[in-house]
Amino acid sequence: MKLDPTFTQEINDILTPAEAQSLIEAIETTSPIVAVRANISKTEKMPNAAVKVPWCEHGAILDERPQFTFDPMFHAGCYYVQDPSSMFIYHAIKHLATKPVKYLDLCAAPGGKTTAALQALPSESLVVANDIMPQRAQVLAQNVIKWGADNCMVTCDKPRALGEMTHEFDIIAADVPCSGEGMFRKDPEAVEQWSRSLVQQCATRQRSILDDVWNALKPGGIMIYSTCTYNAQEDEEIVDYIIDTLGASVIEIPTLPGWNIHPSVGRNYPCYRFFPHRVKGEGLFMCVLRKNDAPSKATKPGKNKPSKTSSPNAQIIPAKSWVQNGYYLQESNGDVVATPSFIEAKLKEQYSKLHVVKEFGIKLGTIKGKKIVPSHQLAMSPHINHSAFTRVEVDYSTALAYLRGDAISIDAQQGYILVTYNGAILGFANNLGNRANNLYPKPWRIMSTHLPDTPPQVL
């Protein structure tokens, strides 16, 4: 890879000559890092790797990139593939949120930082994960469902629409669109597209996004601003704009010297810069700020008030046994949804005014005539009542056949059964006796018919 001389000059403008040369060499001559973060709500297994991510206890760096597509544990949501630098948000949230909060992930797709936040936030927090692009929002929803989050809503809205929710959120994470300099090792197209004018366009858009959403942050609330780029115009200069124009002060997140995180450039406030010649990870910038005015008290969402909701019809009551205690049931457009009891029905109604891709709660199933067909969301939820369905463990080749959408043969009682691999749930099948109808979602199916000689061993 050969970098644009204008870009290399930019790096020399923000770093010492020795640091700049080391960074440029790392970008041009080294390979990107591959890492995963285990989903401890679904598995006790940790990644099969010796090198751990220093700032995320559930993350590990792999020696090489396995074929994740052919790992059933990946499809079961037992881990997420995420760059180590991006996992720093887990550490930041652990430090910032000690009580349940309302959290907005503004530019959330494909879902790495969202699932990290879901893992780090206190229980009974509410998360709205948003992406402005419909296709990306669908991918985001898929990853949130795989993760098994019942306290997360996925939306597809412009920042301005979310900004109309005055003082709604305790924390807003804005991993804004940027020039992508930190992704040069991973994305050759980003190298080709880079220009000074692109940097300027991105900085203008970043200020616009922050202007639009700032009203949604409570006074005293926290903004986590991040990019995957190196230049100061999109990083420290945007932080200056938040401080001087929007009104905020910077918060320090504790770090250890051995983590080799670079400080801010040309500023006396703390920022966190991840350079690939210093850390095992890609380029990342992050700064945490508190909105001025009165401190915000992170309030625990109130208990559900069923007096203001319609009673569930008798047909959906049997699905109550499919999920663990602590949920109330509602019918929504022909689906049966179980919502955690700490999420008020009136709050769900308020948030439904957004363009919702995935609502709060767990979609238990879809009403078909007099029956309810169980949903893949239920299969992916760690809160499924395991005693409600027969579990059938399958071998590796059968697991891949199931994930491709093939009909499989199962020796079990007839009816809806859970297909598992290494103890992890892959999804539902309807066992008819001579065959089992595959209920794995069609858009999620593996397209390749390749069968590796040995399964990937990530966990």
Coordinates of C-alpha atoms in Angstrom, one line a residue:
M1 CA 0.0 0.0 0.0
K2 CA 1.3 3.5 -0.9
L3 CA -0.3 6.4 0.9
D4 CA -1.1 9.8 -0.5
P5 CA 1.8 12.2 0.2
T6 CA -0.8 14.8 1.4
F7 CA -2.0 12.3 4.0
T8 CA 1.5 11.5 5.2
Q9 CA 2.2 15.2 5.6
E10 CA -1.0 15.5 7.7
I11 CA 0.3 12.7 10.0
N12 CA 3.6 14.6 10.3
D13 CA 1.7 17.7 11.3
I14 CA 0.1 16.0 14.3
L15 CA 2.8 13.7 15.5
T16 CA 6.6 13.9 16.2
P17 CA 8.7 12.7 13.3
A18 CA 9.5 9.4 14.9
E19 CA 5.9 8.7 15.8
A20 CA 4.7 9.8 12.4
Q21 CA 7.2 7.5 10.6
S22 CA 6.2 4.5 12.8
L23 CA 2.5 5.1 12.1
I24 CA 3.0 5.4 8.4
E25 CA 5.1 2.2 8.3
A26 CA 2.5 0.4 10.3
I27 CA -0.3 1.4 7.9
E28 CA 1.7 0.6 4.8
T29 CA 3.4 -2.7 5.9
T30 CA 1.4 -4.5 8.6
S31 CA -1.9 -6.4 8.5
P32 CA -5.1 -5.6 10.4
I33 CA -5.8 -7.2 13.7
V34 CA -8.6 -9.8 14.1
A35 CA -10.4 -9.9 17.5
V36 CA -13.6 -11.2 19.0
R37 CA -15.7 -10.3 22.1
A38 CA -17.5 -13.2 23.9
N39 CA -21.2 -12.9 24.7
I40 CA -21.2 -13.9 28.4
S41 CA -25.0 -13.9 28.5
K42 CA -24.9 -16.9 26.2
T43 CA -21.7 -18.8 26.9
E44 CA -19.1 -19.3 29.5
K45 CA -16.5 -20.1 26.9
M46 CA -13.8 -17.4 26.3
P47 CA -12.1 -16.8 23.0
N48 CA -9.4 -19.4 22.1
A49 CA -6.5 -16.9 22.1
A50 CA -3.6 -16.1 24.3
V51 CA -3.6 -12.3 23.8
K52 CA -6.4 -10.5 25.6
V53 CA -7.7 -7.0 24.8
P54 CA -6.4 -5.0 27.8
W55 CA -9.5 -2.7 28.1
C56 CA -12.2 -5.3 27.6
E57 CA -12.2 -8.5 29.8
H58 CA -14.3 -10.4 27.2
G59 CA -12.2 -9.6 24.2
A60 CA -9.3 -11.5 22.7
I61 CA -7.0 -11.1 19.7
L62 CA -6.8 -14.0 17.3
D63 CA -3.6 -15.3 15.6
E64 CA -5.3 -15.4 12.2
R65 CA -8.7 -14.7 10.7
P66 CA -10.9 -17.9 10.8
Q67 CA -13.8 -18.4 8.4
F68 CA -16.4 -17.0 10.7
T69 CA -19.2 -17.8 8.2
F70 CA -18.7 -21.5 8.9
D71 CA -18.7 -21.2 12.7
P72 CA -22.2 -22.1 14.1
M73 CA -21.2 -20.4 17.4
F74 CA -20.9 -17.1 15.5
H75 CA -24.4 -17.5 14.1
A76 CA -25.7 -18.3 17.6
G77 CA -24.5 -14.9 18.8
C78 CA -21.9 -16.4 21.2
Y79 CA -19.3 -13.8 20.1
Y80 CA -19.0 -10.6 18.0
V81 CA -16.1 -9.9 15.7
Q82 CA -14.8 -6.4 16.6
D83 CA -11.6 -4.5 16.4
P84 CA -9.8 -4.2 19.8
S85 CA -9.6 -0.4 19.6
S86 CA -13.4 -0.2 19.2
M87 CA -13.8 -2.3 22.3
F88 CA -12.5 0.7 24.4
I89 CA -16.1 1.9 24.5
Y90 CA -16.8 -1.1 26.8
H91 CA -14.2 0.2 29.3
A92 CA -15.5 3.8 29.0
I93 CA -19.1 2.8 29.7
K94 CA -18.1 0.7 32.6
H95 CA -16.5 3.7 34.2
L96 CA -19.4 6.2 33.3
A97 CA -22.6 4.3 34.0
T98 CA -23.1 2.9 37.5
K99 CA -26.9 3.1 37.4
P100 CA -29.5 2.2 34.7
V101 CA -29.5 4.8 32.0
K102 CA -31.2 5.7 28.7
Y103 CA -28.5 5.3 26.1
L104 CA -28.6 6.4 22.4
D105 CA -26.1 4.9 19.9
L106 CA -26.6 7.4 17.2
C107 CA -24.6 5.9 14.2
A108 CA -24.7 2.3 15.4
A109 CA -24.4 -0.1 12.4
P110 CA -23.2 -2.7 12.1
G111 CA -23.5 -3.1 15.9
G112 CA -20.1 -3.6 17.4
K113 CA -20.2 -0.6 19.7
T114 CA -23.9 -1.3 20.4
T115 CA -23.3 -4.8 21.6
A116 CA -20.3 -3.7 23.6
A117 CA -22.5 -1.1 25.3
L118 CA -25.2 -3.6 26.0
Q119 CA -22.6 -5.8 27.7
A120 CA -21.2 -2.9 29.7
L121 CA -24.4 -1.0 30.8
P122 CA -26.1 -1.8 34.1
S123 CA -29.1 -4.0 33.9
E124 CA -32.5 -2.3 33.2
S125 CA -30.8 0.3 31.1
L126 CA -32.6 1.3 27.8
V127 CA -30.7 1.4 24.6
V128 CA -31.8 3.0 21.3
A129 CA -29.5 1.9 18.4
N130 CA -30.0 4.0 15.3
D131 CA -28.6 4.1 11.8
I132 CA -29.8 6.5 9.1
M133 CA -29.4 4.0 6.2
P134 CA -32.3 1.4 6.0
Q135 CA -30.0 -1.5 4.8
R136 CA -27.5 -0.8 7.5
A137 CA -30.3 -0.6 10.1
Q138 CA -31.4 -4.1 9.1
V139 CA -27.9 -5.4 9.6
L140 CA -27.8 -3.6 13.0
A141 CA -31.1 -5.2 14.0
Q142 CA -29.8 -8.7 13.0
N143 CA -26.7 -8.3 15.2
V144 CA -28.7 -7.0 18.2
I145 CA -31.1 -9.9 17.9
K146 CA -28.2 -12.4 17.7
W147 CA -26.8 -10.8 20.8
G148 CA -30.1 -11.5 22.5
A149 CA -30.8 -8.0 23.8
D150 CA -34.4 -7.3 25.0
N151 CA -33.7 -3.8 26.3
C152 CA -32.6 -2.5 22.9
M153 CA -34.7 -0.8 20.2
V154 CA -33.3 -0.4 16.7
T155 CA -34.4 2.6 14.7
C156 CA -33.7 4.2 11.3
D157 CA -34.0 8.0 11.8
K158 CA -32.1 11.1 11.0
P159 CA -30.2 12.7 13.9
R160 CA -32.7 15.7 13.8
A161 CA -35.6 13.4 14.5
L162 CA -33.9 11.9 17.5
G163 CA -32.9 15.4 18.6
E164 CA -36.6 16.3 18.9
M165 CA -36.7 14.0 22.0
T166 CA -35.8 16.8 24.3
H167 CA -33.4 15.8 27.2
E168 CA -34.3 12.1 26.7
F169 CA -30.9 10.4 27.0
D170 CA -28.4 10.1 29.8
I171 CA -25.6 9.0 27.4
I172 CA -25.3 9.5 23.6
A173 CA -22.6 7.7 21.7
A174 CA -21.8 9.4 18.4
D175 CA -19.4 7.3 16.3
V176 CA -19.8 9.7 13.4
P177 CA -19.2 9.1 9.7
C178 CA -15.6 10.1 8.9
S179 CA -12.9 10.0 6.3
G180 CA -11.9 6.6 7.5
E181 CA -8.1 7.0 7.8
G182 CA -8.0 4.6 10.7
M183 CA -9.4 1.8 8.4
F184 CA -6.7 2.1 5.7
R185 CA -5.2 -1.3 6.6
K186 CA -8.6 -2.9 6.3
D187 CA -10.1 -1.0 3.5
P188 CA -8.1 -0.2 0.3
E189 CA -11.1 1.8 -1.1
A190 CA -10.8 4.2 1.8
V191 CA -7.2 4.9 0.8
E192 CA -8.3 5.6 -2.8
Q193 CA -11.2 7.9 -1.8
W194 CA -9.2 10.0 0.7
S195 CA -8.6 13.6 0.0
R196 CA -8.4 16.9 2.0
S197 CA -11.8 17.9 0.6
L198 CA -13.3 14.7 2.0
V199 CA -11.9 15.5 5.4
Q200 CA -13.5 19.0 5.2
Q201 CA -16.8 17.5 4.1
C202 CA -16.8 15.0 7.0
A203 CA -16.0 17.7 9.6
T204 CA -18.9 19.8 8.3
R205 CA -21.2 16.8 8.5
Q206 CA -20.0 15.9 12.0
R207 CA -20.8 19.3 13.3
S208 CA -24.3 19.1 11.7
I209 CA -25.0 15.7 13.3
L210 CA -24.0 17.0 16.7
D211 CA -26.1 20.2 16.3
D212 CA -29.1 18.0 15.4
V213 CA -28.9 15.5 18.3
W214 CA -27.6 17.7 21.1
N215 CA -31.1 18.6 22.3
A216 CA -31.8 14.9 23.1
L217 CA -29.0 14.8 25.6
K218 CA -30.0 15.7 29.2
P219 CA -28.2 18.6 30.9
G220 CA -25.3 16.9 32.7
G221 CA -25.6 14.0 30.3
I222 CA -22.6 12.4 28.6
M223 CA -21.6 12.5 25.0
I224 CA -19.1 9.8 23.7
Y225 CA -17.7 11.2 20.5
S226 CA -15.5 9.0 18.3
T227 CA -14.2 8.6 14.8
C228 CA -12.0 6.1 13.0
T229 CA -9.7 8.8 11.6
Y230 CA -6.5 10.5 12.6
N231 CA -6.7 14.2 11.5
A232 CA -7.3 16.9 14.1
Q233 CA -10.0 18.5 11.9
E234 CA -12.4 15.7 12.5
D235 CA -11.1 14.9 16.0
E236 CA -9.9 17.6 18.5
E237 CA -11.3 20.4 16.4
I238 CA -14.8 18.9 16.7
V239 CA -14.3 18.4 20.4
D240 CA -13.4 22.1 20.5
Y241 CA -16.7 22.8 18.8
I242 CA -18.7 20.7 21.3
I243 CA -17.0 22.6 24.2
D244 CA -17.2 26.1 22.8
T245 CA -20.4 26.1 20.8
L246 CA -22.6 23.4 22.2
G247 CA -21.4 23.8 25.8
A248 CA -19.6 20.9 27.4
S249 CA -16.6 19.9 29.5
V250 CA -14.3 16.9 28.9
I251 CA -14.4 13.9 31.2
E252 CA -11.3 11.7 31.8
I253 CA -11.5 8.0 31.6
P254 CA -8.9 6.0 33.6
T255 CA -6.3 4.2 31.5
L256 CA -3.0 2.4 32.2
P257 CA 0.3 3.4 30.7
G258 CA 0.9 -0.1 29.4
W259 CA -2.1 0.3 27.1
N260 CA -0.1 2.7 24.9
I261 CA -3.0 4.9 24.1
H262 CA -1.8 8.2 22.6
P263 CA -3.2 11.4 24.3
S264 CA -4.9 14.3 22.5
V265 CA -2.9 16.4 19.9
G266 CA -2.3 20.0 20.8
R267 CA -4.9 20.1 23.6
N268 CA -4.6 20.0 27.4
Y269 CA -7.8 17.9 27.8
P270 CA -7.9 14.1 27.7
C271 CA -8.7 12.3 24.5
Y272 CA -7.8 8.7 23.5
R273 CA -6.1 8.0 20.2
F274 CA -5.4 4.5 19.1
F275 CA -2.6 4.1 16.6
P276 CA -1.7 0.7 15.0
H277 CA 2.0 1.2 15.7
R278 CA 1.2 1.5 19.4
V279 CA -1.7 -0.9 20.0
K280 CA -3.0 -4.1 18.5
G281 CA -5.9 -2.5 16.8
E282 CA -7.0 -0.1 14.1
G283 CA -7.1 3.7 14.2
L284 CA -9.6 5.3 16.6
F285 CA -10.2 8.6 18.3
M286 CA -12.5 9.0 21.3
C287 CA -13.4 11.8 23.7
V288 CA -16.0 11.9 26.5
L289 CA -17.8 15.1 27.4
R290 CA -20.4 16.2 29.8
K291 CA -23.1 18.6 28.7
N292 CA -23.2 21.8 30.7
D293 CA -26.0 22.9 33.1
A294 CA -27.5 20.9 35.9
P295 CA -26.2 17.4 36.5
S296 CA -28.4 14.6 35.0
K297 CA -29.6 11.9 37.3
A298 CA -29.6 8.6 35.5
T299 CA -33.1 7.4 36.3
K300 CA -34.2 3.8 36.5
P301 CA -37.1 3.2 34.1
G302 CA -40.3 2.8 36.0
K303 CA -42.3 -0.4 36.4
N304 CA -44.9 -1.3 33.8
K305 CA -48.3 0.1 34.5
P306 CA -50.7 -2.5 33.0
S307 CA -53.8 -0.4 33.8
K308 CA -53.0 1.7 30.7
T309 CA -52.5 -1.2 28.4
S310 CA -55.0 -3.6 26.9
S311 CA -55.3 -7.1 28.3
P312 CA -53.6 -9.7 26.1
N313 CA -56.0 -11.9 24.3
A314 CA -56.4 -15.5 25.3
Q315 CA -54.7 -16.8 22.2
I316 CA -51.3 -15.3 23.1
I317 CA -51.3 -16.3 26.8
P318 CA -49.7 -19.8 26.2
A319 CA -46.6 -18.0 24.8
K320 CA -46.0 -16.6 28.3
S321 CA -44.5 -20.0 29.2
W322 CA -41.9 -19.6 26.4
V323 CA -39.9 -16.9 28.2
Q324 CA -38.6 -16.5 31.7
N325 CA -40.5 -14.4 34.4
G326 CA -40.3 -10.7 34.3
Y327 CA -42.1 -9.9 31.1
Y328 CA -45.6 -8.7 30.0
L329 CA -47.1 -9.8 26.7
Q330 CA -48.6 -7.7 24.0
E331 CA -49.8 -8.3 20.4
S332 CA -48.1 -6.1 17.8
N333 CA -49.1 -6.4 14.1
G334 CA -49.8 -10.1 14.4
D335 CA -46.7 -10.8 16.5
V336 CA -46.5 -11.7 20.2
V337 CA -44.0 -9.5 22.0
A338 CA -42.7 -10.0 25.5
T339 CA -41.4 -6.8 27.0
P340 CA -39.3 -6.6 30.2
S341 CA -41.5 -5.4 33.1
F342 CA -39.2 -2.4 33.8
I343 CA -40.0 -0.9 30.4
E344 CA -43.3 1.0 30.7
A345 CA -45.9 0.5 28.0
K346 CA -46.3 4.3 27.7
L347 CA -42.5 4.6 27.0
K348 CA -42.8 2.0 24.3
E349 CA -45.6 4.0 22.8
Q350 CA -43.6 7.2 22.9
Y351 CA -40.6 5.6 21.2
S352 CA -42.8 4.0 18.6
K353 CA -43.1 7.4 16.9
L354 CA -39.6 6.7 15.6
H355 CA -39.0 4.6 12.5
V356 CA -38.7 1.3 14.4
V357 CA -36.8 -1.6 12.9
K358 CA -36.8 -3.7 16.1
E359 CA -38.8 -2.8 19.1
F360 CA -38.0 -3.2 22.8
G361 CA -38.6 -6.8 24.1
I362 CA -38.5 -10.2 22.5
K363 CA -40.7 -11.2 19.6
L364 CA -41.9 -14.6 20.9
G365 CA -43.7 -15.6 17.7
T366 CA -46.2 -14.8 14.9
I367 CA -49.9 -15.7 15.1
K368 CA -50.8 -18.1 12.3
G369 CA -54.5 -19.0 12.5
K370 CA -55.0 -20.6 15.9
K371 CA -51.2 -21.3 16.4
I372 CA -48.2 -19.2 17.3
V373 CA -45.1 -19.9 15.3
P374 CA -42.1 -19.3 17.6
S375 CA -39.7 -16.5 16.5
H376 CA -36.0 -16.6 15.9
Q377 CA -35.7 -13.6 18.3
L378 CA -36.9 -16.0 21.0
A379 CA -34.4 -18.6 20.0
M380 CA -31.6 -16.0 20.2
S381 CA -32.7 -14.7 23.6
P382 CA -30.8 -15.8 26.7
H383 CA -34.1 -15.4 28.5
I384 CA -35.9 -18.2 26.7
N385 CA -37.5 -20.8 28.9
H386 CA -35.5 -23.8 27.9
S387 CA -38.0 -26.2 29.5
A388 CA -40.7 -25.0 27.1
F389 CA -39.0 -26.7 24.0
T390 CA -37.2 -29.9 23.2
R391 CA -33.5 -29.3 22.5
V392 CA -31.8 -31.4 19.9
E393 CA -28.0 -31.3 19.6
V394 CA -26.6 -31.7 16.1
D395 CA -23.2 -32.4 14.6
Y396 CA -21.2 -29.9 12.6
S397 CA -22.3 -30.8 9.2
T398 CA -26.0 -30.8 10.3
A399 CA -25.5 -27.4 11.9
L400 CA -24.2 -25.9 8.7
A401 CA -27.0 -27.6 6.7
Y402 CA -29.5 -26.0 9.1
L403 CA -27.8 -22.6 8.8
R404 CA -28.1 -22.9 5.0
G405 CA -31.8 -23.4 5.4
D406 CA -31.9 -27.1 4.4
A407 CA -34.5 -29.5 5.7
I408 CA -32.8 -31.7 8.3
S409 CA -33.8 -35.0 9.9
I410 CA -34.2 -35.0 13.7
D411 CA -34.8 -37.9 16.0
A412 CA -37.2 -36.2 18.5
Q413 CA -40.9 -35.7 19.3
Q414 CA -42.9 -33.8 16.8
G415 CA -43.5 -30.1 17.2
Y416 CA -41.3 -27.1 17.5
I417 CA -37.8 -27.9 18.7
L418 CA -34.6 -26.0 19.3
V419 CA -31.6 -27.0 17.2
T420 CA -28.3 -26.6 19.2
Y421 CA -24.6 -27.0 18.4
N422 CA -22.1 -27.3 21.3
G423 CA -24.9 -26.4 23.6
A424 CA -25.6 -23.1 21.8
I425 CA -29.0 -22.5 20.2
L426 CA -29.0 -22.0 16.5
G427 CA -32.8 -21.6 16.0
F428 CA -36.1 -23.4 15.7
A429 CA -37.3 -26.3 13.5
N430 CA -40.8 -27.8 13.2
N431 CA -40.3 -31.5 13.5
L432 CA -42.9 -33.4 11.4
G433 CA -41.5 -36.9 12.1
N434 CA -40.0 -37.8 8.7
R435 CA -38.4 -34.4 8.3
A436 CA -38.0 -31.1 10.1
N437 CA -39.1 -27.8 8.5
N438 CA -36.3 -25.3 8.9
L439 CA -37.4 -22.0 10.6
Y440 CA -34.0 -20.3 10.3
P441 CA -34.6 -16.8 8.8
K442 CA -34.1 -16.8 5.1
P443 CA -32.2 -13.5 4.9
W444 CA -29.6 -14.8 7.4
R445 CA -28.9 -18.1 5.7
I446 CA -25.4 -19.2 4.6
M447 CA -25.2 -19.1 0.9
S448 CA -22.1 -21.2 0.4
T449 CA -22.3 -25.0 0.2
H450 CA -18.7 -25.3 1.3
L451 CA -18.1 -27.6 4.3
P452 CA -14.7 -27.0 6.0
D453 CA -12.7 -30.1 7.0
T454 CA -12.7 -28.9 10.6
P455 CA -15.0 -26.4 12.3
P456 CA -13.4 -23.0 13.3
Q457 CA -12.4 -23.0 16.9
V458 CA -13.0 -19.4 18.0
L459 CA -14.3 -20.1 21.5

